[in-house]
Short mmCIF file of C-alpha atoms in Angstrom, two decimals:
data_model
loop_
_atom_site.label_atom_id
_atom_site.label_comp_id
_atom_site.label_asym_id
_atom_site.label_seq_id
_atom_site.Cartn_x
_atom_site.Cartn_y
_atom_site.Cartn_z
CA MET G 19 193.17 136.89 51.93
CA ILE G 20 192.65 134.08 54.39
CA LYS G 21 190.65 136.37 56.71
CA LYS G 22 188.54 137.65 53.68
CA ILE G 23 187.83 133.95 52.71
CA ALA G 24 186.95 133.00 56.24
CA PHE G 25 184.67 136.03 56.63
CA LEU G 26 182.91 135.11 53.45
CA LEU G 27 182.37 131.58 54.49
CA TYR G 28 181.04 132.71 57.73
CA LEU G 29 178.62 134.90 55.73
CA LEU G 30 177.56 131.96 53.74
CA LEU G 31 176.97 129.70 56.74
CA THR G 32 174.92 132.46 58.37
CA VAL G 33 172.92 133.16 55.40
CA SER G 34 172.30 129.43 54.95
CA CYS G 35 171.32 128.83 58.79
CA ASN G 36 168.92 131.94 58.53
CA MET G 37 167.40 130.49 55.44
CA LYS G 38 166.87 126.88 56.93
CA GLN G 39 165.39 128.57 60.11
CA GLN G 40 163.16 130.71 57.98
CA LYS G 41 162.10 127.69 55.81
CA THR G 42 161.48 125.75 59.19
CA LYS G 43 159.45 128.64 60.66
CA VAL G 44 157.15 129.20 57.46
CA LYS G 45 156.41 125.35 56.94
CA LYS G 46 152.61 125.21 56.97
CA PRO G 47 151.03 122.54 58.96
CA ASN G 48 148.93 119.81 57.41
CA ILE G 49 145.43 119.45 58.52
CA VAL G 50 143.43 116.24 58.86
CA PHE G 51 139.61 116.87 59.76
CA ILE G 52 137.71 113.83 60.66
CA LEU G 53 134.05 114.25 60.87
CA ALA G 54 131.71 111.55 62.24
CA ASP G 55 128.06 111.39 61.46
CA ASP G 56 125.39 111.11 64.23
CA LEU G 57 128.19 110.19 66.84
CA GLY G 58 126.99 111.05 70.22
CA TYR G 59 128.87 112.90 73.02
CA SER G 60 129.51 109.89 74.98
CA ASP G 61 129.95 107.26 72.06
CA LEU G 62 133.79 107.24 72.57
CA SER G 63 135.53 105.50 75.37
CA CYS G 64 137.67 108.82 75.94
CA MET G 65 134.16 110.37 76.39
CA GLY G 66 133.13 108.03 79.05
CA SER G 67 131.67 105.16 77.20
CA THR G 68 132.28 101.83 78.99
CA TYR G 69 130.67 99.89 75.91
CA TYR G 70 132.17 101.14 72.87
CA GLU G 71 135.93 100.78 72.18
CA THR G 72 137.59 103.58 70.13
CA PRO G 73 141.39 103.38 70.93
CA HIS G 74 142.58 105.16 67.98
CA ILE G 75 140.19 108.18 68.40
CA ASP G 76 141.20 108.05 71.97
CA ALA G 77 144.81 108.43 71.11
CA ILE G 78 143.81 111.84 69.47
CA ALA G 79 142.25 112.74 72.70
CA ASN G 80 145.31 111.48 74.81
CA LYS G 81 147.74 113.56 72.80
CA GLY G 82 145.29 116.65 72.21
CA MET G 83 142.96 118.85 73.96
CA VAL G 84 139.49 117.53 74.76
CA PHE G 85 136.92 120.44 74.82
CA THR G 86 134.02 119.07 77.19
CA ASN G 87 131.65 121.93 76.17
CA GLY G 88 132.08 121.36 72.23
CA TYR G 89 129.12 121.93 70.19
CA ALA G 90 127.94 121.13 66.74
CA GLY G 91 126.18 124.02 64.66
CA CYS G 92 122.67 122.08 64.81
CA GLN G 93 120.95 119.12 66.13
CA VAL G 94 120.86 117.72 62.58
CA CYS G 95 123.48 117.14 59.90
CA SER G 96 123.25 119.54 56.90
CA PRO G 97 122.97 122.84 58.84
CA SER G 98 125.93 121.81 61.16
CA ARG G 99 128.01 120.73 58.15
CA ALA G 100 127.27 124.16 56.64
CA THR G 101 128.50 125.81 59.92
CA LEU G 102 131.76 123.95 59.60
CA MET G 103 132.32 125.00 56.12
CA THR G 104 131.42 128.73 56.47
CA GLY G 105 132.01 129.46 60.26
CA GLN G 106 128.52 130.95 60.57
CA PHE G 107 125.61 129.79 62.85
CA THR G 108 122.74 128.30 61.09
CA ALA G 109 120.18 131.25 61.07
CA ARG G 110 122.96 133.27 59.26
CA HIS G 111 123.87 130.90 56.46
CA GLY G 112 120.30 129.76 56.07
CA ILE G 113 120.55 125.99 55.98
CA THR G 114 118.44 125.21 58.97
CA ASP G 115 117.24 121.56 58.21
CA TRP G 116 118.78 118.57 56.69
CA ILE G 117 118.59 118.99 52.96
CA GLY G 118 115.54 116.98 51.62
CA ALA G 119 113.52 117.68 54.67
CA PRO G 120 109.88 118.83 54.07
CA ALA G 121 108.93 122.55 54.98
CA GLY G 122 105.92 124.74 54.92
CA GLU G 123 102.63 122.78 53.84
CA ASP G 124 104.71 119.81 52.60
CA TRP G 125 105.24 118.91 56.14
CA ARG G 126 101.59 117.78 56.32
CA HIS G 127 102.51 114.86 54.26
CA LYS G 128 104.35 113.40 57.42
CA LYS G 129 100.85 113.02 58.93
CA ARG G 130 102.09 114.44 62.19
CA PHE G 131 99.33 117.11 62.44
CA SER G 132 101.72 119.60 64.01
CA LYS G 133 100.84 122.94 65.63
CA VAL G 134 103.17 125.04 63.33
CA LEU G 135 104.54 124.41 59.71
CA PRO G 136 108.29 124.28 59.62
CA ALA G 137 110.14 127.29 57.92
CA ALA G 138 111.56 127.44 54.59
CA TYR G 139 115.46 126.81 54.34
CA LYS G 140 118.19 127.01 51.84
CA HIS G 141 119.25 123.90 50.02
CA HIS G 142 123.04 124.71 49.32
CA ILE G 143 125.76 126.97 50.87
CA ASP G 144 125.77 130.42 48.95
CA THR G 145 127.95 130.28 45.83
CA ASN G 146 129.65 133.52 46.85
CA ALA G 147 130.76 132.09 50.28
CA ILE G 148 134.37 131.55 51.21
CA THR G 149 134.55 128.39 52.88
CA PHE G 150 137.69 127.34 54.93
CA PRO G 151 139.01 124.79 52.24
CA MET G 152 138.80 127.77 49.78
CA ALA G 153 140.83 129.85 52.18
CA LEU G 154 143.31 126.94 52.54
CA LYS G 155 143.55 126.36 48.80
CA LYS G 156 144.12 130.22 48.08
CA SER G 157 147.25 129.77 50.43
CA GLY G 158 148.77 126.89 48.61
CA TYR G 159 147.22 123.92 50.24
CA SER G 160 145.90 120.75 48.25
CA THR G 161 142.51 119.97 49.47
CA PHE G 162 140.77 116.53 49.60
CA PHE G 163 137.37 115.44 50.58
CA ALA G 164 136.09 112.03 51.27
CA GLY G 165 132.65 110.77 52.49
CA LYS G 166 129.45 112.42 53.26
CA TRP G 167 128.74 115.94 51.76
CA HIS G 168 124.88 116.42 51.88
CA LEU G 169 125.17 120.20 51.25
CA GLY G 170 123.90 120.51 47.69
CA ASP G 171 123.52 118.51 44.47
CA VAL G 172 125.17 119.08 41.05
CA GLY G 173 126.77 122.50 41.12
CA TYR G 174 127.01 122.52 44.74
CA SER G 175 129.39 119.74 45.44
CA PRO G 176 132.63 119.78 47.27
CA GLU G 177 134.60 120.47 44.16
CA ASP G 178 132.48 123.76 44.03
CA TYR G 179 133.28 124.82 47.53
CA GLY G 180 137.28 124.48 47.69
CA PHE G 181 138.02 120.74 47.24
CA ASP G 182 140.55 119.62 44.65
CA ILE G 183 139.44 115.94 45.01
CA ASN G 184 136.05 114.33 46.07
CA LYS G 185 135.77 110.77 47.20
CA GLY G 186 132.23 109.95 47.85
CA GLY G 187 130.58 113.24 48.60
CA TYR G 188 127.27 113.99 46.81
CA HIS G 189 123.73 115.08 47.76
CA ARG G 190 122.65 111.90 49.80
CA GLY G 191 122.71 112.09 53.62
CA GLY G 192 123.11 108.31 54.14
CA PRO G 193 125.07 105.33 52.61
CA ALA G 194 122.71 104.47 49.74
CA GLY G 195 124.12 101.10 49.46
CA GLY G 196 124.96 100.52 53.16
CA TYR G 197 128.30 99.95 54.63
CA PHE G 198 129.66 97.31 52.32
CA SER G 199 130.33 97.39 48.45
CA PRO G 200 128.61 97.86 46.19
CA PHE G 201 128.12 101.22 47.55
CA ASN G 202 125.76 102.78 45.20
CA ASN G 203 127.56 105.96 45.14
CA PRO G 204 128.25 107.96 41.82
CA LYS G 205 131.36 109.55 43.64
CA LEU G 206 133.01 106.33 44.77
CA GLU G 207 133.68 103.42 42.43
CA ASN G 208 133.31 99.84 43.68
CA LYS G 209 136.63 98.04 43.80
CA GLU G 210 136.48 94.93 46.07
CA LYS G 211 133.11 93.01 46.75
CA GLY G 212 132.07 93.60 50.34
CA GLU G 213 134.44 96.20 50.95
CA ASN G 214 133.66 98.27 54.09
CA LEU G 215 132.72 101.86 53.40
CA SER G 216 134.55 103.49 56.48
CA MET G 217 137.77 101.56 55.61
CA ARG G 218 137.40 102.43 51.87
CA LEU G 219 137.26 106.23 52.83
CA ALA G 220 140.14 105.86 55.13
CA LYS G 221 142.29 104.00 52.34
CA GLU G 222 141.41 106.98 49.91
CA THR G 223 142.43 109.56 52.56
CA ALA G 224 145.82 107.53 53.46
CA SER G 225 146.57 107.58 49.60
CA PHE G 226 145.89 111.15 49.25
CA ILE G 227 148.33 111.88 52.44
CA LYS G 228 151.13 109.92 50.86
CA ALA G 229 150.72 111.48 47.35
CA SER G 230 150.69 114.90 49.15
CA LYS G 231 153.45 114.83 51.64
CA GLU G 232 155.59 117.61 49.88
CA LYS G 233 152.95 120.14 49.99
CA PRO G 234 150.67 121.39 52.68
CA PHE G 235 147.19 119.69 52.56
CA LEU G 236 143.93 119.49 53.98
CA ALA G 237 142.33 115.96 54.17
CA TYR G 238 138.76 116.24 55.25
CA LEU G 239 137.46 112.89 56.09
CA SER G 240 133.78 112.96 56.39
CA PHE G 241 132.55 109.68 57.45
CA TYR G 242 129.00 108.20 56.67
CA ALA G 243 129.30 106.36 59.82
CA VAL G 244 127.51 106.03 62.24
CA HIS G 245 124.47 107.28 60.22
CA GLY G 246 121.77 104.50 59.66
CA PRO G 247 121.28 102.03 58.42
CA ILE G 248 123.48 100.65 60.90
CA GLN G 249 125.58 97.59 59.75
CA THR G 250 128.57 95.71 60.94
CA ASN G 251 130.14 92.41 60.32
CA LYS G 252 129.31 89.11 62.33
CA GLU G 253 132.63 89.17 64.47
CA LYS G 254 132.19 92.60 65.69
CA TRP G 255 128.57 92.14 66.43
CA ASN G 256 129.08 88.96 68.50
CA LYS G 257 131.97 90.74 70.45
CA TYR G 258 129.55 93.54 71.41
CA ARG G 259 126.81 91.13 72.01
CA ILE G 260 128.77 89.31 74.34
CA LYS G 261 129.91 92.58 76.02
CA ALA G 262 126.20 93.44 76.69
CA GLU G 263 125.56 90.06 78.04
CA LYS G 264 128.50 90.52 80.57
CA ASN G 265 127.10 93.86 81.69
CA GLY G 266 123.61 92.53 82.08
CA ILE G 267 120.73 93.02 79.73
CA PRO G 268 117.76 94.77 81.18
CA ASP G 269 114.33 93.62 80.29
CA LYS G 270 113.12 97.23 79.28
CA GLY G 271 115.41 99.15 76.76
CA PHE G 272 113.48 102.11 75.95
CA GLU G 273 111.54 105.11 77.76
CA GLU G 274 109.09 107.33 76.75
CA GLY G 275 109.91 110.58 74.79
CA ASP G 276 107.75 113.65 73.50
CA PHE G 277 106.81 112.03 70.21
CA LEU G 278 108.86 108.55 70.17
CA PRO G 279 110.56 106.17 72.49
CA MET G 280 114.19 106.78 73.44
CA ARG G 281 116.96 104.29 73.91
CA MET G 282 118.03 103.98 77.63
CA TYR G 283 121.32 102.32 77.39
CA GLN G 284 124.43 101.91 75.14
CA ASP G 285 123.90 98.09 74.33
CA ASN G 286 123.31 97.82 70.67
CA PRO G 287 125.83 95.27 69.23
CA VAL G 288 125.33 96.29 65.75
CA TYR G 289 125.99 99.96 66.55
CA GLY G 290 128.94 98.92 68.68
CA GLY G 291 130.61 97.26 65.58
CA LEU G 292 129.90 100.23 63.40
CA VAL G 293 131.64 102.69 65.90
CA GLU G 294 134.74 100.34 66.31
CA THR G 295 135.01 99.93 62.48
CA MET G 296 134.95 103.77 62.04
CA ASP G 297 137.60 103.87 64.73
CA ASP G 298 139.80 101.23 62.74
CA ALA G 299 139.47 103.44 59.82
CA VAL G 300 140.68 106.72 62.03
CA GLY G 301 143.70 104.27 62.93
CA MET G 302 144.59 103.80 59.30
CA VAL G 303 144.68 107.45 58.67
CA LEU G 304 146.93 108.17 61.80
CA GLU G 305 149.12 105.40 60.73
CA ALA G 306 149.53 106.90 57.11
CA LEU G 307 150.62 110.12 58.86
CA LYS G 308 153.20 108.58 60.87
CA GLU G 309 154.48 106.23 58.11
CA ASN G 310 155.04 109.23 55.99
CA GLY G 311 156.81 111.36 58.57
CA LEU G 312 153.85 113.84 58.80
CA ASP G 313 152.44 113.28 62.32
CA LYS G 314 154.79 116.02 63.92
CA ASN G 315 153.46 118.58 61.63
CA THR G 316 149.76 117.65 61.07
CA ILE G 317 146.97 119.09 63.11
CA VAL G 318 144.32 116.54 63.70
CA ILE G 319 140.63 117.33 64.48
CA PHE G 320 137.88 114.89 65.47
CA THR G 321 134.16 115.89 65.98
CA SER G 322 130.71 114.93 65.04
CA ASP G 323 127.94 116.85 63.10
CA ASN G 324 125.18 116.50 65.71
CA GLY G 325 124.34 114.15 68.71
CA GLY G 326 123.72 110.54 68.85
CA VAL G 327 120.68 108.85 67.83
CA THR G 328 118.59 107.91 70.93
CA SER G 329 115.20 108.11 69.15
CA GLY G 330 114.07 107.82 65.69
CA ASP G 331 116.20 106.62 62.72
CA ASN G 332 117.84 103.33 64.25
CA TYR G 333 117.53 104.21 68.02
CA SER G 334 121.09 103.47 68.02
CA THR G 335 122.70 104.83 71.34
CA ASN G 336 122.24 106.71 74.47
CA CYS G 337 124.05 109.91 75.25
CA LEU G 338 123.99 110.16 79.32
CA PRO G 339 124.81 111.94 81.16
CA LEU G 340 123.21 114.26 78.50
CA LYS G 341 119.56 114.50 77.76
CA GLY G 342 117.99 113.51 74.39
CA GLY G 343 120.01 112.86 71.28
CA LYS G 344 120.09 113.88 67.50
CA GLY G 345 117.18 116.16 66.41
CA TYR G 346 116.61 117.41 70.00
CA GLN G 347 116.97 120.73 71.71
CA TRP G 348 118.61 119.38 74.70
CA GLU G 349 122.42 118.94 75.09
CA GLY G 350 122.33 115.36 73.69
CA GLY G 351 121.31 116.92 70.41
CA ILE G 352 124.08 119.46 70.10
CA ARG G 353 127.08 118.81 72.42
CA ILE G 354 129.28 116.46 70.74
CA PRO G 355 133.18 115.13 70.83
CA TYR G 356 135.19 117.91 70.08
CA LEU G 357 138.96 116.90 69.95
CA VAL G 358 141.97 118.93 68.86
CA LYS G 359 145.43 117.63 68.57
CA VAL G 360 148.24 120.18 67.64
CA PRO G 361 151.47 118.08 67.71
CA TRP G 362 153.59 120.78 68.91
CA LEU G 363 151.54 121.74 71.78
CA ASN G 364 151.86 119.14 74.54
CA HIS G 365 148.23 118.83 75.86
CA GLN G 366 148.35 115.05 76.63
CA GLY G 367 144.44 114.58 76.99
CA GLU G 368 143.95 118.04 78.86
CA LYS G 369 140.28 118.70 79.29
CA ASN G 370 139.03 122.31 78.75
CA ASP G 371 135.44 123.37 79.57
CA THR G 372 135.28 126.48 77.52
CA PRO G 373 132.10 126.42 75.45
CA VAL G 374 133.14 126.13 71.81
CA ALA G 375 131.31 125.52 68.62
CA GLY G 376 131.60 124.05 65.15
CA SER G 377 131.79 127.60 63.73
CA ASP G 378 135.19 128.04 65.47
CA PHE G 379 137.09 125.44 63.57
CA TYR G 380 137.41 127.64 60.44
CA PRO G 381 139.12 130.41 62.16
CA THR G 382 141.03 128.18 64.39
CA ILE G 383 142.53 126.25 61.39
CA LEU G 384 143.62 129.55 59.82
CA ASP G 385 145.20 130.96 62.98
CA LEU G 386 147.00 127.67 63.70
CA ALA G 387 148.33 127.60 60.24
CA GLY G 388 149.68 131.16 60.47
CA LEU G 389 147.24 132.37 57.74
CA PRO G 390 145.09 135.58 57.75
CA LEU G 391 141.78 135.27 59.16
CA GLN G 392 138.45 135.94 57.14
CA PRO G 393 136.30 137.61 59.57
CA GLU G 394 133.77 138.62 56.86
CA SER G 395 133.19 135.00 56.06
CA HIS G 396 133.52 133.13 59.67
CA ILE G 397 131.51 135.95 61.22
CA ASP G 398 130.11 133.72 63.98
CA GLY G 399 133.33 131.78 64.58
CA VAL G 400 136.28 132.63 67.00
CA SER G 401 139.78 131.34 66.98
CA ILE G 402 140.29 129.20 69.90
CA LYS G 403 144.12 129.15 69.27
CA GLN G 404 144.77 131.24 72.55
CA VAL G 405 142.79 128.37 74.56
CA LEU G 406 144.98 125.79 73.07
CA HIS G 407 147.78 127.97 74.19
CA GLY G 408 146.49 128.04 77.77
CA ASP G 409 144.73 131.43 77.90
CA SER G 410 141.04 132.00 78.29
CA LEU G 411 138.35 133.25 75.90
CA GLU G 412 136.18 136.02 76.36
CA GLU G 413 132.64 134.89 77.16
CA ARG G 414 130.20 135.22 74.33
CA PRO G 415 126.78 133.74 73.18
CA LEU G 416 126.33 130.76 71.01
CA TYR G 417 123.18 130.22 68.97
CA TRP G 418 121.05 127.57 67.59
CA HIS G 419 118.11 128.13 65.19
CA TYR G 420 116.00 124.98 64.13
CA PRO G 421 112.42 125.99 63.26
CA HIS G 422 111.58 122.52 62.33
CA TYR G 423 110.24 119.22 63.73
CA GLY G 424 113.03 116.54 63.86
CA ASN G 425 112.68 113.06 62.56
CA GLN G 426 113.76 112.04 65.98
CA GLY G 427 111.05 114.00 67.96
CA GLY G 428 112.61 117.35 68.46
CA ARG G 429 110.43 120.63 68.30
CA PRO G 430 110.90 123.82 66.45
CA VAL G 431 113.29 125.83 68.73
CA SER G 432 116.08 128.46 68.98
CA ILE G 433 118.73 128.39 71.50
CA MET G 434 121.28 130.69 73.41
CA ARG G 435 123.92 129.44 75.41
CA LYS G 436 126.17 132.02 77.40
CA GLY G 437 128.34 131.04 80.24
CA ASP G 438 126.69 128.32 82.28
CA TRP G 439 123.22 129.29 81.20
CA LYS G 440 121.22 127.93 78.24
CA LEU G 441 117.92 129.44 77.15
CA ILE G 442 115.55 127.37 74.88
CA HIS G 443 112.59 129.08 72.97
CA TYR G 444 109.84 127.10 71.75
CA TRP G 445 108.28 128.46 68.51
CA GLU G 446 104.94 126.41 68.95
CA ASP G 447 103.63 128.34 71.82
CA GLY G 448 106.42 130.76 72.62
CA HIS G 449 107.44 129.56 76.05
CA ASP G 450 110.91 129.41 77.19
CA GLU G 451 113.09 127.06 79.54
CA LEU G 452 116.19 128.08 81.33
CA TYR G 453 118.96 125.64 82.60
CA ASN G 454 122.07 126.18 84.63
CA LEU G 455 124.29 123.50 82.78
CA THR G 456 127.12 123.44 85.20
CA LYS G 457 124.76 122.35 87.95
CA ASP G 458 122.04 120.56 85.82
CA ILE G 459 123.74 118.88 82.86
CA HIS G 460 120.56 116.64 82.17
CA GLU G 461 118.33 119.82 82.08
CA ASP G 462 115.90 118.66 84.63
CA ASN G 463 115.53 121.83 86.64
CA ASN G 464 113.85 124.57 84.53
CA LEU G 465 114.78 127.99 86.38
CA ILE G 466 112.58 130.21 84.23
CA THR G 467 110.70 131.48 87.32
CA LYS G 468 113.55 131.68 89.78
CA GLU G 469 115.84 133.37 87.24
CA SER G 470 113.17 135.50 85.39
CA ASN G 471 115.39 138.43 85.00
CA ARG G 472 118.32 136.51 83.52
CA ALA G 473 115.83 134.69 81.24
CA LEU G 474 114.27 137.90 80.06
CA GLU G 475 117.70 139.51 79.26
CA MET G 476 118.74 136.40 77.36
CA SER G 477 115.60 136.06 75.43
CA GLU G 478 116.01 139.84 74.41
CA VAL G 479 119.51 139.10 73.07
CA LEU G 480 118.42 135.88 71.31
CA MET G 481 115.34 137.66 69.58
CA SER G 482 117.48 140.66 68.66
CA TRP G 483 120.22 138.44 67.19
CA LEU G 484 117.58 136.38 65.04
CA LYS G 485 116.16 139.53 63.75
CA GLU G 486 119.62 140.96 62.83
CA VAL G 487 120.51 137.87 60.70
CA GLY G 488 117.29 137.53 58.80
CA ALA G 489 116.13 134.34 60.46
CA LYS G 490 113.15 132.46 59.12
CA TYR G 491 110.42 131.12 61.36
CA PRO G 492 107.84 128.46 61.57
CA SER G 493 104.23 129.69 61.07
CA PRO G 494 101.26 128.39 62.70
CA ASP G 495 99.10 125.80 60.74
CA PRO G 496 95.54 126.89 60.13
CA LEU G 497 94.46 123.22 59.91
CA TYR G 498 96.10 122.24 63.24
CA ASP G 499 93.93 119.59 65.23
CA GLU G 500 95.11 118.93 68.67
CA LYS G 501 93.02 115.61 68.84
CA LYS G 502 94.52 114.42 65.72
CA GLU G 503 97.99 115.23 66.67
CA GLN G 504 97.57 113.19 69.94
CA ILE G 505 96.08 110.27 68.15
CA ALA G 506 98.95 110.19 65.52
CA VAL G 507 101.56 110.55 68.30
CA SER G 508 100.10 107.79 70.61
CA LYS G 509 99.84 105.29 67.70
CA LYS G 510 103.33 106.14 66.42
CA LYS G 511 104.82 105.79 69.89
CA ALA G 512 103.19 102.54 70.59
CA ASN G 513 104.10 100.77 67.26
CA MET G 514 107.85 102.01 67.79
CA PHE G 515 107.97 100.73 71.29
CA LYS G 516 106.81 97.38 70.28
CA TYR G 517 109.12 97.00 67.17
CA HIS G 518 112.19 98.42 68.84
CA GLU G 519 111.99 96.30 72.00
CA GLY G 520 111.55 93.14 69.70
CA LEU G 521 114.53 94.28 67.48
CA ARG G 522 116.65 95.08 70.63
CA LYS G 523 116.18 91.68 72.10
CA ASP G 524 116.73 89.91 68.61
CA MET G 525 120.11 91.63 68.09
CA LEU G 526 121.09 90.61 71.53
CA SER G 527 120.12 86.82 70.90
CA LYS G 528 122.92 84.57 70.24
CA ASP G 529 121.44 83.19 66.86
CA TRP G 530 120.40 86.58 65.33
CA GLU G 531 121.48 87.36 61.91
CA PRO G 532 120.25 90.39 59.68
CA ASN G 533 120.63 88.15 56.47
CA LYS G 534 122.51 85.10 55.39
CA THR G 535 125.29 87.11 54.02
CA TRP G 536 125.66 89.76 56.77
CA TRP G 537 124.81 92.55 54.42
CA GLY G 538 127.03 91.20 51.76
CA SER G 539 130.30 91.73 53.72
CA THR G 540 133.30 89.58 53.35
CA GLN G 541 133.25 88.54 56.80
CA THR G 542 132.98 84.73 56.94
CA VAL G 543 129.55 83.49 58.22
CA ASP G 544 129.08 80.07 59.88
#
């Protein structure tokens, strides 16, 4: 009898232990996906900046893996954001420009007198698409969105693509009320006078994390920062003004670009404060994970939707060692911070040079969560789980299709990268450029003649792929006038040079202030 009872106890204990092990094994990880807007490749201290200070984002890098060849889906925002949601390159999902940009004959209203008319593009994600929040929701995840959406208006909002909760996401691409309350955002109520937008979005995210700790969740924090209009408080502005002063302020701050001047240095004190406040907000979210005992089972991803603004908009930053910035076909327009922290993998800031893209996040997240992949949806994305586990990824082509003119000075192009090589096709006149990015990261040496066979092969692959996915192309403008274009560009360039050189000097002077209330912030102004 005693032996029988002992045996039964043994069985009960064994079953109990197995159930506990099974429960632990199938526990789904939480996902915190943090997306910055217009943050450049070298705009973080962990990515090489000696001017901006980002200790909280650096902590993600220091405990995760840093992909030094990480790419956004596009050189501007909406297409890149659609790529993150769908796992598809821009030519396939059809959103190839920021939603609201003029296309076709409407482009003439810009009075740029351009050689071609930009292609038509979709203004929302297809309603039959299975986005990655949808895939997670179907598998039992709570899903939360905070911040910038810019992927469609009513009927095409975050709630329509898999998010249970939406705080601040609607059709606008920038912060309508600026970075201090009142926000003028129909999806984000005003609570405190002068409250900072980035910090408010972090508070909403932290509250969701606390309320959802008993169930696996996706918290998608999509900052409006560091998109223009750039704003900060007086304290942070002064901190970065002093820092610029100590570094030495060159007399000239801009150089000539194709259409517009380009910022030469990281020395904008307002932008510095904006970056640091976003980092403070990231810190709040990371602390919420820790306080609620979730940091050991939460995957944290940090990235940007496109390169930093070196030209156009607010002329905020410089992306060296990369060439160009937001809107451009060069690396500064598409290569971005790409940080992945998986707490049960001990990476400790390991750097990996595998070329990876925004389309890869969708399958990677599913793979890391132990969920079935959706290959018909994320058709252009590849799970990089094996890279995170120390293995290599088979070499493959990455594609970009931007048949538009950028507000920042970029031209209509299609791009392909494979291995070390990058081919750029220009739709205005059909010429190609070829660069070896390993040897020439700044894209100074066009090897189109020396490597003609390689260029031809890559061009054929690129054009074949574009045809396969039904890409739309720009068309020649029959009203094109080269002389008018040259006059318009020269005049714009001269005006912008004068204005932004003056603004740069003003921002770096001790007595500068944007207005008496510093954008209405609660920061004390002496």
